[in-house]
PDB file of C-alpha atoms in Angstrom:
ATOM      1  CA  MET F  17      14.414  -8.969  82.424  1.00 51.00           C
ATOM      2  CA  LYS F  18      11.773 -11.208  80.856  1.00 50.00           C
ATOM      3  CA  LYS F  19      10.389  -8.215  78.967  1.00 51.00           C
ATOM      4  CA  THR F  20      13.864  -7.393  77.559  1.00 49.00           C
ATOM      5  CA  ILE F  21      14.447 -11.002  76.435  1.00 46.00           C
ATOM      6  CA  TYR F  22      10.976 -11.059  74.856  1.00 47.00           C
ATOM      7  CA  LEU F  23      11.665  -7.812  72.937  1.00 43.00           C
ATOM      8  CA  LEU F  24      15.092  -9.024  71.795  1.00 41.00           C
ATOM      9  CA  THR F  25      13.543 -12.303  70.608  1.00 44.00           C
ATOM     10  CA  ILE F  26      10.880 -10.427  68.615  1.00 44.00           C
ATOM     11  CA  ILE F  27      13.509  -8.147  67.039  1.00 43.00           C
ATOM     12  CA  LEU F  28      15.660 -11.158  66.144  1.00 42.00           C
ATOM     13  CA  LEU F  29      12.698 -12.945  64.550  1.00 43.00           C
ATOM     14  CA  ILE F  30      11.764  -9.873  62.508  1.00 41.00           C
ATOM     15  CA  ALA F  31      15.366  -9.403  61.367  1.00 43.00           C
ATOM     16  CA  THR F  32      15.596 -13.086  60.360  1.00 40.00           C
ATOM     17  CA  TYR F  33      12.278 -12.802  58.532  1.00 39.00           C
ATOM     18  CA  ILE F  34      13.513  -9.800  56.532  1.00 37.00           C
ATOM     19  CA  LEU F  35      16.951 -11.247  55.790  1.00 38.00           C
ATOM     20  CA  CYS F  36      15.433 -14.503  54.540  1.00 40.00           C
ATOM     21  CA  GLY F  37      13.192 -12.539  52.191  1.00 39.00           C
ATOM     22  CA  CYS F  38      10.123 -14.001  53.885  1.00 38.00           C
ATOM     23  CA  THR F  39       7.797 -11.117  53.117  1.00 35.00           C
ATOM     24  CA  GLY F  40       4.635 -13.211  53.073  1.00 36.00           C
ATOM     25  CA  GLN F  41       4.044 -12.116  49.500  1.00 35.00           C
ATOM     26  CA  GLY F  42       6.014 -14.930  47.841  1.00 36.00           C
ATOM     27  CA  GLU F  43       9.252 -14.768  45.952  1.00 38.00           C
ATOM     28  CA  SER F  44       7.441 -14.460  42.622  1.00 42.00           C
ATOM     29  CA  LYS F  45       7.431 -10.674  43.071  1.00 55.00           C
ATOM     30  CA  THR F  46      11.074 -10.504  42.019  1.00 70.00           C
ATOM     31  CA  GLU F  47      11.865 -13.946  40.621  1.00 90.00           C
ATOM     32  CA  HIS F  48      12.417 -13.784  36.877  1.00 95.00           C
ATOM     33  CA  SER F  49      10.518 -16.245  34.699  1.00 96.00           C
ATOM     34  CA  PHE F  50      11.646 -17.254  31.228  1.00 98.00           C
ATOM     35  CA  VAL F  51       9.168 -17.918  28.428  1.00 98.00           C
ATOM     36  CA  ARG F  52       9.799 -19.597  25.087  1.00 98.00           C
ATOM     37  CA  LEU F  53       7.687 -18.700  22.061  1.00 98.00           C
ATOM     38  CA  THR F  54       8.202 -21.309  19.333  1.00 98.00           C
ATOM     39  CA  LEU F  55       7.437 -20.389  15.724  1.00 98.00           C
ATOM     40  CA  GLU F  56       8.133 -22.300  12.525  1.00 97.00           C
ATOM     41  CA  GLU F  57      10.723 -19.625  11.726  1.00 97.00           C
ATOM     42  CA  GLY F  58      12.571 -19.946  15.052  1.00 98.00           C
ATOM     43  CA  GLU F  59      12.049 -19.109  18.723  1.00 98.00           C
ATOM     44  CA  PHE F  60      12.192 -16.333  21.259  1.00 98.00           C
ATOM     45  CA  ILE F  61      13.255 -16.761  24.865  1.00 98.00           C
ATOM     46  CA  ILE F  62      11.983 -13.864  26.937  1.00 98.00           C
ATOM     47  CA  GLU F  63      13.011 -12.918  30.463  1.00 98.00           C
ATOM     48  CA  LEU F  64      10.216 -11.300  32.474  1.00 98.00           C
ATOM     49  CA  TYR F  65      10.793  -8.525  35.034  1.00 98.00           C
ATOM     50  CA  PRO F  66       8.056  -8.606  37.713  1.00 98.00           C
ATOM     51  CA  GLU F  67       9.893  -6.012  39.793  1.00 97.00           C
ATOM     52  CA  ILE F  68       9.342  -3.531  36.934  1.00 98.00           C
ATOM     53  CA  ALA F  69       5.762  -4.316  35.877  1.00 98.00           C
ATOM     54  CA  PRO F  70       4.171  -7.053  38.044  1.00 98.00           C
ATOM     55  CA  LYS F  71       0.646  -6.886  36.590  1.00 98.00           C
ATOM     56  CA  SER F  72       1.899  -6.959  33.006  1.00 98.00           C
ATOM     57  CA  VAL F  73       4.130  -9.947  33.796  1.00 98.00           C
ATOM     58  CA  ALA F  74       1.222 -11.730  35.516  1.00 98.00           C
ATOM     59  CA  LEU F  75      -1.011 -11.117  32.474  1.00 98.00           C
ATOM     60  CA  PHE F  76       1.649 -12.359  30.052  1.00 98.00           C
ATOM     61  CA  LEU F  77       2.212 -15.495  32.157  1.00 98.00           C
ATOM     62  CA  HIS F  78      -1.549 -16.060  32.320  1.00 98.00           C
ATOM     63  CA  CYS F  79      -1.706 -15.920  28.513  1.00 98.00           C
ATOM     64  CA  VAL F  80       1.191 -18.370  28.249  1.00 98.00           C
ATOM     65  CA  GLU F  81      -0.004 -20.842  30.877  1.00 98.00           C
ATOM     66  CA  SER F  82      -3.638 -20.819  29.720  1.00 98.00           C
ATOM     67  CA  GLY F  83      -2.584 -21.634  26.148  1.00 98.00           C
ATOM     68  CA  TYR F  84      -3.962 -18.345  24.838  1.00 98.00           C
ATOM     69  CA  TYR F  85      -0.830 -17.550  22.805  1.00 98.00           C
ATOM     70  CA  ASN F  86      -0.741 -20.948  21.077  1.00 98.00           C
ATOM     71  CA  ASP F  87      -1.670 -20.460  17.402  1.00 98.00           C
ATOM     72  CA  LYS F  88      -1.733 -16.666  17.730  1.00 98.00           C
ATOM     73  CA  VAL F  89       0.266 -14.669  15.187  1.00 98.00           C
ATOM     74  CA  PHE F  90       2.552 -11.703  14.752  1.00 98.00           C
ATOM     75  CA  HIS F  91       0.283  -9.528  12.633  1.00 98.00           C
ATOM     76  CA  ARG F  92       2.047  -6.173  12.406  1.00 98.00           C
ATOM     77  CA  THR F  93       5.382  -4.452  12.015  1.00 98.00           C
ATOM     78  CA  ILE F  94       6.285  -0.788  12.084  1.00 98.00           C
ATOM     79  CA  PRO F  95       9.769   0.731  12.332  1.00 97.00           C
ATOM     80  CA  GLY F  96      11.392  -0.571  15.497  1.00 98.00           C
ATOM     81  CA  LEU F  97       8.933  -3.296  16.511  1.00 98.00           C
ATOM     82  CA  ILE F  98       6.823  -6.332  15.698  1.00 98.00           C
ATOM     83  CA  GLN F  99       3.429  -6.932  17.322  1.00 98.00           C
ATOM     84  CA  GLY F 100       1.426 -10.063  18.078  1.00 98.00           C
ATOM     85  CA  GLY F 101      -1.012 -11.792  20.379  1.00 98.00           C
ATOM     86  CA  SER F 102      -4.319 -10.428  19.087  1.00 98.00           C
ATOM     87  CA  ALA F 103      -7.444 -12.564  19.351  1.00 97.00           C
ATOM     88  CA  ASP F 104      -8.415 -12.194  15.685  1.00 97.00           C
ATOM     89  CA  GLY F 105      -4.961 -12.190  14.074  1.00 96.00           C
ATOM     90  CA  PHE F 106      -5.462  -8.683  12.707  1.00 95.00           C
ATOM     91  CA  GLY F 107      -4.850  -6.599  15.841  1.00 96.00           C
ATOM     92  CA  VAL F 108      -8.233  -6.731  17.558  1.00 96.00           C
ATOM     93  CA  GLY F 109      -8.948  -8.296  20.937  1.00 96.00           C
ATOM     94  CA  GLY F 110      -7.019 -10.105  23.614  1.00 96.00           C
ATOM     95  CA  CYS F 111      -7.375 -12.814  26.228  1.00 96.00           C
ATOM     96  CA  GLY F 112     -10.429 -11.347  27.950  1.00 95.00           C
ATOM     97  CA  LYS F 113      -8.511  -9.979  30.957  1.00 96.00           C
ATOM     98  CA  THR F 114      -7.113  -6.466  31.241  1.00 97.00           C
ATOM     99  CA  VAL F 115      -4.571  -4.845  33.556  1.00 97.00           C
ATOM    100  CA  GLU F 116      -3.722  -1.323  34.602  1.00 97.00           C
ATOM    101  CA  GLY F 117      -1.117   0.309  32.406  1.00 98.00           C
ATOM    102  CA  GLU F 118       2.204   0.176  34.239  1.00 98.00           C
ATOM    103  CA  PHE F 119       3.859   3.174  32.604  1.00 98.00           C
ATOM    104  CA  THR F 120       4.770   6.725  33.592  1.00 97.00           C
ATOM    105  CA  GLU F 121       1.932   8.573  31.847  1.00 97.00           C
ATOM    106  CA  ASN F 122      -0.489   6.362  33.790  1.00 98.00           C
ATOM    107  CA  GLY F 123       1.083   7.269  37.139  1.00 97.00           C
ATOM    108  CA  PHE F 124       3.299   4.190  37.431  1.00 97.00           C
ATOM    109  CA  THR F 125       7.095   4.285  37.665  1.00 96.00           C
ATOM    110  CA  ASN F 126       8.621   2.157  34.911  1.00 98.00           C
ATOM    111  CA  ASP F 127      12.105   3.120  33.734  1.00 97.00           C
ATOM    112  CA  LEU F 128      12.700   0.226  31.306  1.00 98.00           C
ATOM    113  CA  LYS F 129      13.208   1.919  27.929  1.00 98.00           C
ATOM    114  CA  HIS F 130      11.872   0.750  24.576  1.00 98.00           C
ATOM    115  CA  GLU F 131      15.222  -0.515  23.318  1.00 98.00           C
ATOM    116  CA  ARG F 132      16.170  -3.453  21.124  1.00 98.00           C
ATOM    117  CA  GLY F 133      14.859  -6.724  22.559  1.00 98.00           C
ATOM    118  CA  VAL F 134      12.500  -5.188  25.121  1.00 98.00           C
ATOM    119  CA  ILE F 135       8.933  -6.523  25.223  1.00 98.00           C
ATOM    120  CA  SER F 136       6.020  -4.211  25.996  1.00 98.00           C
ATOM    121  CA  MET F 137       2.228  -4.456  26.355  1.00 98.00           C
ATOM    122  CA  ALA F 138       0.141  -3.143  23.482  1.00 98.00           C
ATOM    123  CA  ARG F 139      -3.115  -1.363  24.289  1.00 98.00           C
ATOM    124  CA  THR F 140      -5.875   0.812  22.857  1.00 97.00           C
ATOM    125  CA  SER F 141      -6.222   4.517  23.663  1.00 97.00           C
ATOM    126  CA  ASP F 142      -7.499   3.415  27.083  1.00 97.00           C
ATOM    127  CA  PRO F 143      -4.362   3.270  29.275  1.00 97.00           C
ATOM    128  CA  ASN F 144      -5.796   0.315  31.229  1.00 98.00           C
ATOM    129  CA  SER F 145      -6.782  -1.854  28.256  1.00 98.00           C
ATOM    130  CA  ALA F 146      -3.756  -4.171  27.880  1.00 98.00           C
ATOM    131  CA  SER F 147      -5.196  -7.628  27.280  1.00 97.00           C
ATOM    132  CA  GLY F 148      -2.361  -9.811  26.022  1.00 97.00           C
ATOM    133  CA  GLN F 149      -1.230  -8.170  22.803  1.00 98.00           C
ATOM    134  CA  PHE F 150       2.460  -7.332  22.997  1.00 98.00           C
ATOM    135  CA  PHE F 151       5.283  -5.965  20.915  1.00 98.00           C
ATOM    136  CA  ILE F 152       8.981  -6.760  20.714  1.00 98.00           C
ATOM    137  CA  MET F 153      11.402  -3.956  19.958  1.00 98.00           C
ATOM    138  CA  THR F 154      13.850  -4.437  17.079  1.00 98.00           C
ATOM    139  CA  ASP F 155      15.342  -0.987  17.612  1.00 98.00           C
ATOM    140  CA  THR F 156      15.167   1.890  20.096  1.00 98.00           C
ATOM    141  CA  GLN F 157      11.978   3.966  19.821  1.00 98.00           C
ATOM    142  CA  SER F 158      12.103   6.476  22.663  1.00 98.00           C
ATOM    143  CA  TYR F 159       8.744   8.051  21.719  1.00 98.00           C
ATOM    144  CA  LEU F 160       7.117   4.947  23.298  1.00 98.00           C
ATOM    145  CA  ASP F 161       8.849   5.435  26.670  1.00 98.00           C
ATOM    146  CA  GLY F 162       6.418   6.285  29.425  1.00 98.00           C
ATOM    147  CA  LYS F 163       3.415   5.489  27.215  1.00 98.00           C
ATOM    148  CA  TYR F 164       3.443   1.667  27.184  1.00 98.00           C
ATOM    149  CA  ALA F 165       4.259  -0.924  29.844  1.00 98.00           C
ATOM    150  CA  THR F 166       7.641  -2.541  29.256  1.00 98.00           C
ATOM    151  CA  PHE F 167       7.976  -5.779  31.232  1.00 98.00           C
ATOM    152  CA  GLY F 168      10.781  -7.993  29.926  1.00 98.00           C
ATOM    153  CA  LYS F 169      13.419  -8.607  27.284  1.00 98.00           C
ATOM    154  CA  VAL F 170      14.280 -11.153  24.613  1.00 98.00           C
ATOM    155  CA  VAL F 171      17.440 -12.937  25.774  1.00 97.00           C
ATOM    156  CA  GLU F 172      17.646 -15.335  22.812  1.00 97.00           C
ATOM    157  CA  GLY F 173      16.250 -15.049  19.312  1.00 98.00           C
ATOM    158  CA  ILE F 174      16.123 -11.308  18.649  1.00 98.00           C
ATOM    159  CA  GLU F 175      17.317 -12.115  15.105  1.00 98.00           C
ATOM    160  CA  LEU F 176      13.909 -13.736  14.553  1.00 98.00           C
ATOM    161  CA  ALA F 177      12.280 -10.379  15.280  1.00 98.00           C
ATOM    162  CA  ASP F 178      14.520  -8.821  12.622  1.00 98.00           C
ATOM    163  CA  LYS F 179      13.432 -11.508  10.159  1.00 98.00           C
ATOM    164  CA  ILE F 180       9.738 -10.880  10.896  1.00 98.00           C
ATOM    165  CA  ALA F 181      10.205  -7.101  10.669  1.00 98.00           C
ATOM    166  CA  ALA F 182      11.697  -7.537   7.179  1.00 98.00           C
ATOM    167  CA  MET F 183       8.732  -9.543   5.839  1.00 98.00           C
ATOM    168  CA  PRO F 184       6.403  -7.986   3.223  1.00 98.00           C
ATOM    169  CA  THR F 185       3.508  -5.860   4.480  1.00 98.00           C
ATOM    170  CA  ARG F 186       0.206  -4.619   3.089  1.00 97.00           C
ATOM    171  CA  GLY F 187      -2.794  -2.564   4.105  1.00 94.00           C
ATOM    172  CA  PHE F 188      -3.650   1.121   4.357  1.00 93.00           C
ATOM    173  CA  ASN F 189      -0.707   1.823   6.675  1.00 94.00           C
ATOM    174  CA  MET F 190       1.499  -0.859   5.110  1.00 96.00           C
ATOM    175  CA  ASP F 191       2.006  -2.363   8.580  1.00 97.00           C
ATOM    176  CA  GLU F 192       0.032  -5.628   8.295  1.00 98.00           C
ATOM    177  CA  LEU F 193       2.276  -8.606   7.655  1.00 98.00           C
ATOM    178  CA  THR F 194       1.296 -10.369   4.429  1.00 98.00           C
ATOM    179  CA  THR F 195       2.354 -13.704   5.921  1.00 97.00           C
ATOM    180  CA  LYS F 196       1.705 -13.837   9.649  1.00 98.00           C
ATOM    181  CA  PRO F 197       4.194 -15.976  11.595  1.00 98.00           C
ATOM    182  CA  VAL F 198       2.356 -18.290  13.996  1.00 98.00           C
ATOM    183  CA  ILE F 199       3.277 -18.883  17.635  1.00 98.00           C
ATOM    184  CA  GLN F 200       3.034 -22.665  17.620  1.00 98.00           C
ATOM    185  CA  LYS F 201       3.688 -22.988  21.332  1.00 98.00           C
ATOM    186  CA  ALA F 202       4.209 -20.670  24.293  1.00 98.00           C
ATOM    187  CA  GLU F 203       5.661 -22.153  27.463  1.00 98.00           C
ATOM    188  CA  VAL F 204       7.284 -21.199  30.740  1.00 98.00           C
ATOM    189  CA  LEU F 205      10.765 -22.709  30.999  1.00 97.00           C
ATOM    190  CA  GLN F 206      11.307 -24.382  34.351  1.00 92.00           C
ATOM    191  CA  ASP F 207      15.055 -25.011  34.114  1.00 85.00           C
ATOM    192  CA  TYR F 208      16.517 -22.233  31.999  1.00 86.00           C
ATOM    193  CA  THR F 209      19.843 -20.591  32.718  1.00 83.00           C
ATOM    194  CA  PRO F 210      20.711 -17.521  30.648  1.00 76.00           C
ATOM    195  CA  SER F 211      23.945 -17.925  28.694  1.00 73.00           C
ATOM    196  CA  GLY F 212      26.890 -16.247  30.383  1.00 59.00           C
ATOM    197  CA  VAL F 213      25.544 -16.938  33.884  1.00 52.00           C
TER     198      VAL F 213
END
């Protein structure tokens, strides 16, 4: 009888543990953070999806919280996206940390498509070289799906991306922005509620 009560108690505790979401790994695995990037031209509010790409989200949050993104620029635009976050302002370098590429061609399941508003990690030809550079989609570009780690979406301010994408460009590939919009401040929003919620 004691053994039966003991087993029932254990089962009840395990069930309670699971139902409460007490996995021992913290709620941050699935809790969505919101980040604001403030530029002179306007601001982006980005919702991050750790359940889709946890390492990419952690890297992006590290870059925000460490102040790395402050005074970094959007340096590049090509059809469908704008890119920023490089160390030198011209597309080279990152924050000094790298993460594994969380995308299909690198053996990771990530079904978030490169559609308008989605944010994705830039990288070199090395699939595990993402180091803080990112791009924001202004239009669907399905050729990027499965090749780059998507990890969030702009929930406010996508019109700013359109404005940046329309700015004059120069360079051999005509993709370098002539005037590079500066991220004046990057911050995690503690009390943000998406509109419509």
